[in-house]
Short mmCIF file of C-alpha atoms in Angstrom, two decimals:
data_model
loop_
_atom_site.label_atom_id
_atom_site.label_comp_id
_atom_site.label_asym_id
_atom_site.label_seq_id
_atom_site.Cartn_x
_atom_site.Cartn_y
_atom_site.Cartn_z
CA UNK I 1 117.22 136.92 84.12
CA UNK I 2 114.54 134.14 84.31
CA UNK I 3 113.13 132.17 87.43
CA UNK I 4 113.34 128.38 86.83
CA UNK I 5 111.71 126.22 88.70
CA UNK I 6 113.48 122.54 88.21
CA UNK I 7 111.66 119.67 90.45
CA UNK I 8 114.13 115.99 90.20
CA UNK I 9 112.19 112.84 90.98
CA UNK I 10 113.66 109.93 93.52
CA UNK I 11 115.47 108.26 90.54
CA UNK I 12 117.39 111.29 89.60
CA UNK I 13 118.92 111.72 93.58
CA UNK I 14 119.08 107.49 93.74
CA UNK I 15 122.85 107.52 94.78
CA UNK I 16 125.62 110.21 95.24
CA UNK I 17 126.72 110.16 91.81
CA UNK I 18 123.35 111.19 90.48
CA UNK I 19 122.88 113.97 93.32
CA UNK I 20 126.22 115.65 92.14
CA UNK I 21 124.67 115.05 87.85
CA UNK I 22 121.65 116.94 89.41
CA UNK I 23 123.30 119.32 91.08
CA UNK I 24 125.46 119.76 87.98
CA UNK I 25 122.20 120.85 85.95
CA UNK I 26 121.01 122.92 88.68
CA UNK I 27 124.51 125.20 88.77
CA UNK I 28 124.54 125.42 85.04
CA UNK I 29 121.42 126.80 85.02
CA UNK I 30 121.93 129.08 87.65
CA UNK I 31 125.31 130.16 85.78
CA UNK I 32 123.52 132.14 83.21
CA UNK I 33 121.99 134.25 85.77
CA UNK I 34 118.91 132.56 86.45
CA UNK I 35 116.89 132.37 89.91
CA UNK I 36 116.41 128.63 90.72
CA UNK I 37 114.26 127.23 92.76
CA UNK I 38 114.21 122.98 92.80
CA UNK I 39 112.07 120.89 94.13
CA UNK I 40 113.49 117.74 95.09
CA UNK I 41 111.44 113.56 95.77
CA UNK I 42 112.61 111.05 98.28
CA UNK I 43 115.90 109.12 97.42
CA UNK I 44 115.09 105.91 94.66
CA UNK I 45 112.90 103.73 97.21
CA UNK I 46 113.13 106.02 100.20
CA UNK I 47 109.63 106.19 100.56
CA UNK I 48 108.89 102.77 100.05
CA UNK I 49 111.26 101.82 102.44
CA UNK I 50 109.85 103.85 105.05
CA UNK I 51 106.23 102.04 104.44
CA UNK I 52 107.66 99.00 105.15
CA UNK I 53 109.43 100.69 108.30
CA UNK I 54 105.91 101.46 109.32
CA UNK I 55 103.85 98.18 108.35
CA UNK I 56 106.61 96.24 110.84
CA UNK I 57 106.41 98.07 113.98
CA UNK I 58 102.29 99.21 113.12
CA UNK I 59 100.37 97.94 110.10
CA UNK I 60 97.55 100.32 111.21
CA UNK I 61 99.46 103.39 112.15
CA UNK I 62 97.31 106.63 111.79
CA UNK I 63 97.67 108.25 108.71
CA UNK I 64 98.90 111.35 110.77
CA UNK I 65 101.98 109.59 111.81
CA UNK I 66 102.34 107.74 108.50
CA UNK I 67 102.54 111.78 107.01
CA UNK I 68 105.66 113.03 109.96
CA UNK I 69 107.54 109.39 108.79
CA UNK I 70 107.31 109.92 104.97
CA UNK I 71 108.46 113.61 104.96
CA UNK I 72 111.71 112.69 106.72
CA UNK I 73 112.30 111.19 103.18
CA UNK I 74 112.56 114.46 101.38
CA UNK I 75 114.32 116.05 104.16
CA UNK I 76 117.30 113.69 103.73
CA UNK I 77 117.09 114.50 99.62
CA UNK I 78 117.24 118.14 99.66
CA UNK I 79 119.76 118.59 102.38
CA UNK I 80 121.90 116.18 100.46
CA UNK I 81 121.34 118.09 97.38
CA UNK I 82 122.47 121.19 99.07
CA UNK I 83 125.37 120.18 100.62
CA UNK I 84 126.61 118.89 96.70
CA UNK I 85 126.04 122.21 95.55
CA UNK I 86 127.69 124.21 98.92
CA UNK I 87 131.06 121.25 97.53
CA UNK I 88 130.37 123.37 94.24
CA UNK I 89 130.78 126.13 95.90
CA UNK I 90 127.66 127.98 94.99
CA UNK I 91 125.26 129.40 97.55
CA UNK I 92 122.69 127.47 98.93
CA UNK I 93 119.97 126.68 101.07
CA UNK I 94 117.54 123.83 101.61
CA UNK I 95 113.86 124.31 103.20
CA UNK I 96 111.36 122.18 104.04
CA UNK I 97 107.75 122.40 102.77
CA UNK I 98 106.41 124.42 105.99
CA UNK I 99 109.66 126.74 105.67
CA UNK I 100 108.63 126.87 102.03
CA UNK I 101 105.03 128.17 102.72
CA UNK I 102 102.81 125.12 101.58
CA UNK I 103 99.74 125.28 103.68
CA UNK I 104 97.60 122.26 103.03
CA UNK I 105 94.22 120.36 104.08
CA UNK I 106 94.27 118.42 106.73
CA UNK I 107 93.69 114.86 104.64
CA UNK I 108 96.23 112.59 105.68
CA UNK I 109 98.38 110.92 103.04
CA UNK I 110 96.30 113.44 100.33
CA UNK I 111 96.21 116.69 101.40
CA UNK I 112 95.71 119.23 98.96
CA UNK I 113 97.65 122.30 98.96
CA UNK I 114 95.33 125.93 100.18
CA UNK I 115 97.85 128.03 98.78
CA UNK I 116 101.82 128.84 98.81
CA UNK I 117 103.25 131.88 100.62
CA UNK I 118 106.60 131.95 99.34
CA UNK I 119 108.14 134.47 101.63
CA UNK I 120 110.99 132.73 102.54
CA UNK I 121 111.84 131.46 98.97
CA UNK I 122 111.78 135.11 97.67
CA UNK I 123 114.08 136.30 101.00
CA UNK I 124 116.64 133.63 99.60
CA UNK I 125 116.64 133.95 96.13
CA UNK I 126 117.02 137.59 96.74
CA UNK I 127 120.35 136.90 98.42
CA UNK I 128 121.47 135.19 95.03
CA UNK I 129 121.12 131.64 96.84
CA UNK I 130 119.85 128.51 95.17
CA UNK I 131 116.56 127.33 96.81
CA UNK I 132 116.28 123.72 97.27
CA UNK I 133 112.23 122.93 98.32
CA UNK I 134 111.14 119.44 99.43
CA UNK I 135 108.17 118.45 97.31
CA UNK I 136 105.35 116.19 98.27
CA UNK I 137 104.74 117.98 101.57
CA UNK I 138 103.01 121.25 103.61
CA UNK I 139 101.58 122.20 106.71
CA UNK I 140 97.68 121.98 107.97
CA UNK I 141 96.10 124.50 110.34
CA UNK I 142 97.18 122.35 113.56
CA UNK I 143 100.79 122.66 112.58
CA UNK I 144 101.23 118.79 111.80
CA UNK I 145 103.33 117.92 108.82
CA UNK I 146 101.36 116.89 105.61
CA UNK I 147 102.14 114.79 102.59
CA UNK I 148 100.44 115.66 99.03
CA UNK I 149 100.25 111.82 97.51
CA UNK I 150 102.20 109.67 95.46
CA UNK I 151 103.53 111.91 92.95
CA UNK I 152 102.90 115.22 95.09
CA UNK I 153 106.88 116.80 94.09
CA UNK I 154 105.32 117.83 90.77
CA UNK I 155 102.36 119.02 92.35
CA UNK I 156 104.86 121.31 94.21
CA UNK I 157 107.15 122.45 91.66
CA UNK I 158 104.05 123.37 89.37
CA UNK I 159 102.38 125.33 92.63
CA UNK I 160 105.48 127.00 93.10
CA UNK I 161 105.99 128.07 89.57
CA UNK I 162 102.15 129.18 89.43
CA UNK I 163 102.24 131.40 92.78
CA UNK I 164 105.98 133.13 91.79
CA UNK I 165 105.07 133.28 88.26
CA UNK I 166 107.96 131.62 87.23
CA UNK I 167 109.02 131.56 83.68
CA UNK I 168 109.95 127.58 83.03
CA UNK I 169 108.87 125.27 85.02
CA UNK I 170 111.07 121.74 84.06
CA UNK I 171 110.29 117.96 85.63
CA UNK I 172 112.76 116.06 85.27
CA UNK I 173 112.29 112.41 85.09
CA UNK I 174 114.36 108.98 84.34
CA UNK I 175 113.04 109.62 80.44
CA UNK I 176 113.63 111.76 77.79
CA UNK I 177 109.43 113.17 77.78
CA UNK I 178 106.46 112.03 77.53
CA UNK I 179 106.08 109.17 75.05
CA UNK I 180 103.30 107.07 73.57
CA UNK I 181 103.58 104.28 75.70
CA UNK I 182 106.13 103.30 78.42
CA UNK I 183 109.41 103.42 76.59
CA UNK I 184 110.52 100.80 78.90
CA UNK I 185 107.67 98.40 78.42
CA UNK I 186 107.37 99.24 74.71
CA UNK I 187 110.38 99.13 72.07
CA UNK I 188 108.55 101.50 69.43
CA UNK I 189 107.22 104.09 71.78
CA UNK I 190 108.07 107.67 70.28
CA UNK I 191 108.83 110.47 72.09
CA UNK I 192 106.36 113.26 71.66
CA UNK I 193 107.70 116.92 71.12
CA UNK I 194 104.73 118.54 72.58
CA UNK I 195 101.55 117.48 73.86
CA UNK I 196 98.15 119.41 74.94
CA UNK I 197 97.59 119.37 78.89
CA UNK I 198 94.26 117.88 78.53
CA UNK I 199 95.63 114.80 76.46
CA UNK I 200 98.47 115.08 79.30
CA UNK I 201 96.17 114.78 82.00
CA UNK I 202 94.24 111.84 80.79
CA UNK I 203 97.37 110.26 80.26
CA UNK I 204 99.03 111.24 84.04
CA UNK I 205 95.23 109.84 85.31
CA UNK I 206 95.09 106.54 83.29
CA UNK I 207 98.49 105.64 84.48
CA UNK I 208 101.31 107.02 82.92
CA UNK I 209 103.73 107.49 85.33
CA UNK I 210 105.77 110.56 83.38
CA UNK I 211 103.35 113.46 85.52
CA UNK I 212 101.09 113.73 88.26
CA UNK I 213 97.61 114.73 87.12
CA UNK I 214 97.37 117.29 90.04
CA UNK I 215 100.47 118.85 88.45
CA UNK I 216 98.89 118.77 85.42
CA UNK I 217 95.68 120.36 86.49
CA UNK I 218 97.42 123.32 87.94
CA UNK I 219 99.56 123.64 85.27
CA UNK I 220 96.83 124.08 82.90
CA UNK I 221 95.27 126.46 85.19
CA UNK I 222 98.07 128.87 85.55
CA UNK I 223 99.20 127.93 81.97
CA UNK I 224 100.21 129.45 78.18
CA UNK I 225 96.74 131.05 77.97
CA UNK I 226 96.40 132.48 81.16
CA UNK I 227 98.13 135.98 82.54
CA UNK I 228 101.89 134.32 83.37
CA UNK I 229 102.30 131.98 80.93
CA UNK I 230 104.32 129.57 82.93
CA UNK I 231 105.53 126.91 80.22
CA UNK I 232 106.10 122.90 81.69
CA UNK I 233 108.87 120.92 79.99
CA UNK I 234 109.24 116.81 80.82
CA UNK I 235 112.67 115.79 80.17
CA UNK I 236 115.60 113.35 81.36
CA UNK I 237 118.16 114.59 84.23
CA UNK I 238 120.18 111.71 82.58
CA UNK I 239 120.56 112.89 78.92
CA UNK I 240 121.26 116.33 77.37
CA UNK I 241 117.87 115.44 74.77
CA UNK I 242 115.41 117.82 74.36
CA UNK I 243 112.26 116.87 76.11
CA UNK I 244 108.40 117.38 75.74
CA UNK I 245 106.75 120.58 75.81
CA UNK I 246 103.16 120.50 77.41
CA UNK I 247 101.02 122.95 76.25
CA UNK I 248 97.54 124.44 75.70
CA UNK I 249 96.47 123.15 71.93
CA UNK I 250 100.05 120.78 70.79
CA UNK I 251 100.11 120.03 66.76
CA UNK I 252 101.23 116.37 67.33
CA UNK I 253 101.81 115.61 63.94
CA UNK I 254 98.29 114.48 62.37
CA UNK I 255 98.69 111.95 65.58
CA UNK I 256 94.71 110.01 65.70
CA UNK I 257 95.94 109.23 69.52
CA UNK I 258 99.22 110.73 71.59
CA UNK I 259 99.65 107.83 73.93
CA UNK I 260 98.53 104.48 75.20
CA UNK I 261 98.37 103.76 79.06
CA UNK I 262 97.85 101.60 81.25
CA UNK I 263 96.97 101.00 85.57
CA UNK I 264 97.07 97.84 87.12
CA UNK I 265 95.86 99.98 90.30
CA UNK I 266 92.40 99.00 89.87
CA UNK I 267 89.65 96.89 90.88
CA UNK I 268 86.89 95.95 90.26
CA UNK I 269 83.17 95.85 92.14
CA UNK I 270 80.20 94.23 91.55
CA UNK I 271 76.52 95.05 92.97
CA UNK I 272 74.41 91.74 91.59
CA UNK I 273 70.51 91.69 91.86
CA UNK I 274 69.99 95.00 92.46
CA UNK I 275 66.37 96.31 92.50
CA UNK I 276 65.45 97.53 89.26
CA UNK I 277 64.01 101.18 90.23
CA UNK I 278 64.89 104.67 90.61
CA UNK I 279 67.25 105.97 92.51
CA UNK I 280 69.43 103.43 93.44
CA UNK I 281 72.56 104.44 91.42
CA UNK I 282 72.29 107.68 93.44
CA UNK I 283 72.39 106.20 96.82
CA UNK I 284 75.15 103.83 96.08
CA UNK I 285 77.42 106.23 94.89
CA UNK I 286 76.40 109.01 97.41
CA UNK I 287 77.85 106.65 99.87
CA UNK I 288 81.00 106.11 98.50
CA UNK I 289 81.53 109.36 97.64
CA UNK I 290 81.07 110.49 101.40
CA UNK I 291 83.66 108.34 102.13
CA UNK I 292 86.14 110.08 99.72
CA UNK I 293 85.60 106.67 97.21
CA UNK I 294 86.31 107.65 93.89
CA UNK I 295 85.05 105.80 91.33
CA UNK I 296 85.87 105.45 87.47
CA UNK I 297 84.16 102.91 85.03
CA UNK I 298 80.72 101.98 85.75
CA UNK I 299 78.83 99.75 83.87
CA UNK I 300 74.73 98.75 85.02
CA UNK I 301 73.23 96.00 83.12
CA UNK I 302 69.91 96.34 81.74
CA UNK I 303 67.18 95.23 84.11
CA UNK I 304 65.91 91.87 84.27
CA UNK I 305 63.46 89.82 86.18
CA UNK I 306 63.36 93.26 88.08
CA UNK I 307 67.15 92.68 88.87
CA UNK I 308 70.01 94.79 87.35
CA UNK I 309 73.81 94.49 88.27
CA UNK I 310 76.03 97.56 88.59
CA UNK I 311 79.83 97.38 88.37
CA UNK I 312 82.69 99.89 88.75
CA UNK I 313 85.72 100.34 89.47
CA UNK I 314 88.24 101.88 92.83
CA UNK I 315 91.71 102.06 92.75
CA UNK I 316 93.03 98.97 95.08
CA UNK I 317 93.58 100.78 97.87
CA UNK I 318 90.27 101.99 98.43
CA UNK I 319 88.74 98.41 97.55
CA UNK I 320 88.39 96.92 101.32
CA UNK I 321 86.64 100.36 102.03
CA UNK I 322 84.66 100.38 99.38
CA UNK I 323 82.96 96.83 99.74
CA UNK I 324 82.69 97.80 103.51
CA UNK I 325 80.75 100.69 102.32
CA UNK I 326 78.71 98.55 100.33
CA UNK I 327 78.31 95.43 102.79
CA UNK I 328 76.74 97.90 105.83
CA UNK I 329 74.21 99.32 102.73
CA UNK I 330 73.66 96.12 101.03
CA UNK I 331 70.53 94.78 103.13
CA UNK I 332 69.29 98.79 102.80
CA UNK I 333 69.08 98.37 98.50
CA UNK I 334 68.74 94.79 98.78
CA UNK I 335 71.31 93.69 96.55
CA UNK I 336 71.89 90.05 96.01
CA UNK I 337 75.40 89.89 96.04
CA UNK I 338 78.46 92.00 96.46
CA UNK I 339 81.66 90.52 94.85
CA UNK I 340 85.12 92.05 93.74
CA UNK I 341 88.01 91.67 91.31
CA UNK I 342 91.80 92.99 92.27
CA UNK I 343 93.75 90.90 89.06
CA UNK I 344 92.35 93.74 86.81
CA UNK I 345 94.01 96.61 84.72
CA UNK I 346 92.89 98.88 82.55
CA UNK I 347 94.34 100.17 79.39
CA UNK I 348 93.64 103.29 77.35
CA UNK I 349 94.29 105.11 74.39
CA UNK I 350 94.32 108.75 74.61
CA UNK I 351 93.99 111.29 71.90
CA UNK I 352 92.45 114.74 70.56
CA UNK I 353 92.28 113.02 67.14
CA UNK I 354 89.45 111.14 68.10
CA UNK I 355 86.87 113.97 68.18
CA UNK I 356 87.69 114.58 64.12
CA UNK I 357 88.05 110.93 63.38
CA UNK I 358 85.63 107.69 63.04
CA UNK I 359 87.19 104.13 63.59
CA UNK I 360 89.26 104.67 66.37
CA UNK I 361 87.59 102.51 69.30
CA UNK I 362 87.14 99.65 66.35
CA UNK I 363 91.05 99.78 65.46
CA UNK I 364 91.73 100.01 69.13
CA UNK I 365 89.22 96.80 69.75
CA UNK I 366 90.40 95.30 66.78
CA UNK I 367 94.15 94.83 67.98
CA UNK I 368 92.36 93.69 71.49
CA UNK I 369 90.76 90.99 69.03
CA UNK I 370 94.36 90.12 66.90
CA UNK I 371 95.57 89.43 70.46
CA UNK I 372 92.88 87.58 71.89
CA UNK I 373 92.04 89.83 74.80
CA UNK I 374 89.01 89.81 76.42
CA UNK I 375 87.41 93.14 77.57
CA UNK I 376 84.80 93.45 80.57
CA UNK I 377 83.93 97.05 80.47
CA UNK I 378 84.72 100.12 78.00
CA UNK I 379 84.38 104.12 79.27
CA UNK I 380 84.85 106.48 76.42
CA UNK I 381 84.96 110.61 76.70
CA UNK I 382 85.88 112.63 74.06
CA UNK I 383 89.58 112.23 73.85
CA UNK I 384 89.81 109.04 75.50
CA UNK I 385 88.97 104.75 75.26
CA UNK I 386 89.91 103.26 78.29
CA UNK I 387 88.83 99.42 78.74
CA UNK I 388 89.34 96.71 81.52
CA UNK I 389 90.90 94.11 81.11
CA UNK I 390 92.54 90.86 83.55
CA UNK I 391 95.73 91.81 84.57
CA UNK I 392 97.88 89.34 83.05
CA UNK I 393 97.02 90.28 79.54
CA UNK I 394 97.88 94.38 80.17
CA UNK I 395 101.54 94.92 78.84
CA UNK I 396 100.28 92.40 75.97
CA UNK I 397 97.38 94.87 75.14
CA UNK I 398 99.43 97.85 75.46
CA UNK I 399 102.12 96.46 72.99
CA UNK I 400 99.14 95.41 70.51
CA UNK I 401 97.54 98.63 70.82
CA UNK I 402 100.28 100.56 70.25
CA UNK I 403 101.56 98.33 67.15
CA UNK I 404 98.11 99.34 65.79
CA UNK I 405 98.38 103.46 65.95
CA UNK I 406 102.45 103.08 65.18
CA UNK I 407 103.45 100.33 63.33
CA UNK I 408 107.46 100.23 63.10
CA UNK I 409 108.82 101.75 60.04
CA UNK I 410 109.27 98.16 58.42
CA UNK I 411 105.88 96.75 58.69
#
């Protein structure tokens, strides 16, 4: 006997019918004598809904209150969930993420999860019942009800599986795996039968939409090389297909990249006329970074006139904060100029090829240049070329990019 932990995104509980295919997979798994234990997302556009709720009767609600509104979305999942299962007539029981034992921070809309004490889930699964979690939430120190972040369910299936060293841990999503590009968006994207979790990470951080990148983290953490060997499967609670295996060193077959991405949650910020001396870069992001700003492509111009300009980029919802950051400091570092840039996206390529190849950034630049793109900043790391570009060219460049590294079997 195995414990399975199964976590079904909003899509996969949209309507009734889908519930009852979901809680179809779950019974069939726990037919062959498996423990269960699924975590379950808001309905389709539950949780969208409810922000819209919110913005009409507060556009400035605390983000405590925003958290107790947004939970009630995975409350309504998993208790519908159950009661398709109890119609099944299998045994049953849904719990909430405090009833669960997810004890979080206390950040508001992003808490982080301290650590699980699954007490309750072991009490129930010891009385043969199928345990039906609701992901993307905990509990913080003053009792109030957190939420984990967009994408927090897989955060919670993967936690679970880590603490109750479960033996598969499956996230099921609207496609088949993880592909190299959005299948959706892109007619020759190929499914990939495994993939390493560092390549999965960048790919879940650059903005495919297949895995968290918290989920991802933790996975790797508690994953294939480690004492419990916990093994994470993507695949499609809509087809029977065999889905992607994530892993600690994949073989993608003599792949140069696994994937291209892209986010159009970016923008960007500019610093002009900045003093030209030590120091500065230090300051600036200091100050950003106290206010929980993250940043990701930077780019500082070499210094002129005894002037440089430094640009980078936030994700948009941290934009307004950002430049207010930078407005109160500007007179302090004396910068010219602070201006910004929402109609941005950025698009990367993704790969452990690249560290044994040359010529990947030109081939990747070179379809940019086929399609006349224009590209205002480039970040490289190791296994990753990630460029930004206006927002109106971004599925363009992903298609182009991705023709490049997989040309269809005709061409």
């Amino acid at each position: 006997m195995s414990l399975i932990v199964q976590k079904f995104g909003g899509s996969s509980v949209a309507d009734a019918e889908r519930v009852f295919n979901v809680a179809g997979i779950v019974t069939d798994t726990y037919k062959k004598g498996n423990d269960v234990v699924v975590v379950v997302s808001a309905q389709g556009d539950t949780t969208d809904d409810l922000i819209e709720k919110a913005k009409e009767i507060n556009p400035d609600a605390s983000k405590r209150e925003m958290d107790m509104l947004l939970t009630s979305g995975e409350q309504i999942s998993i208790s519908l969930l159950a009661m398709a299962i109890e119609k099944l007539g299998y045994p049953v029981v849904s719990l909430l993420g405090w009833q669960a034992g997810f004890n979080t921070s206390s950040a508001y809309g992003s808490a982080r999860i301290k650590r699980v004490i699954p007490d309750r889930i072991k009490k129930e699964l010891d009385k043969r019942n199928i345990v039906i979690v609701a992901g993307f939430q905990g509990i913080n120190r003053y009792g109030d009800m957190t939420t984990l972040g967009r994408g927090g369910s897989d955060t919670s299936a993967v936690a679970i599986a880590s603490v109750m060293h479960a033996d598969l841990c499956q996230i099921y999503t609207d496609v088949e795996g993880v592909y190299t590009a959005d299948p959706r968006k892109v007619p020759g994207a190929r499914k990939l039968s495994e993939i390493s979790y560092d390549e999965m990470l960048e790919l879940a951080t650059l903005g495919a939409q297949v895995l968290n990148n918290r989920s991802v983290e933790m996975a790797k953490k508690y994953g294939v090389p480690k004492k419990y060997n916990i093994e994470l499967e993507v695949l499609s609670s809509l087809t029977k297909a065999p889905g992607t295996i994530v892993k600690e060193a994949a073989k993608v077959e003599k792949m140069l990249i696994s994937g291209v991405a892209k986010d159009t949650n970016v923008a960007r910020i500019s610093i002009i006329g900045v003093p030209d001396r030590p120091g500065l870069a230090f300051k600036i992001f200091s100050k950003l970074s106290a206010k929980d700003i993250n940043v990701d492509i930077i780019l500082q111009s070499i210094g002129r006139h005894g002037t440089k300009d430094i640009s980078f980029t936030v994700t948009q919802d941290k934009m307004k904060e950002a430049i207010q950051v930078l407005e109160d400091y500007k007179s302090t570092i004396d910068a010219e100029n602070i201006v910004c840039d929402d109609k941005v996206a950025k698009v990367s390529i993704v790969g452990a090829g690249m560290e044994t190849h040359a010529g990947i950034a030109a081939k990747m630049f070179e379809a940019m240049f086929d399609a006349q793109i224009n590209i205002q900043m480039i970040a490289t790391s190791e296994i990753k070329i990630s460029v930004l570009i206006d927002v109106s060219d971004a599925d363009r460049a992903v298609n182009a990019i991705h023709n490049k590294f997989f040309p269809s079997e005709q061409d």
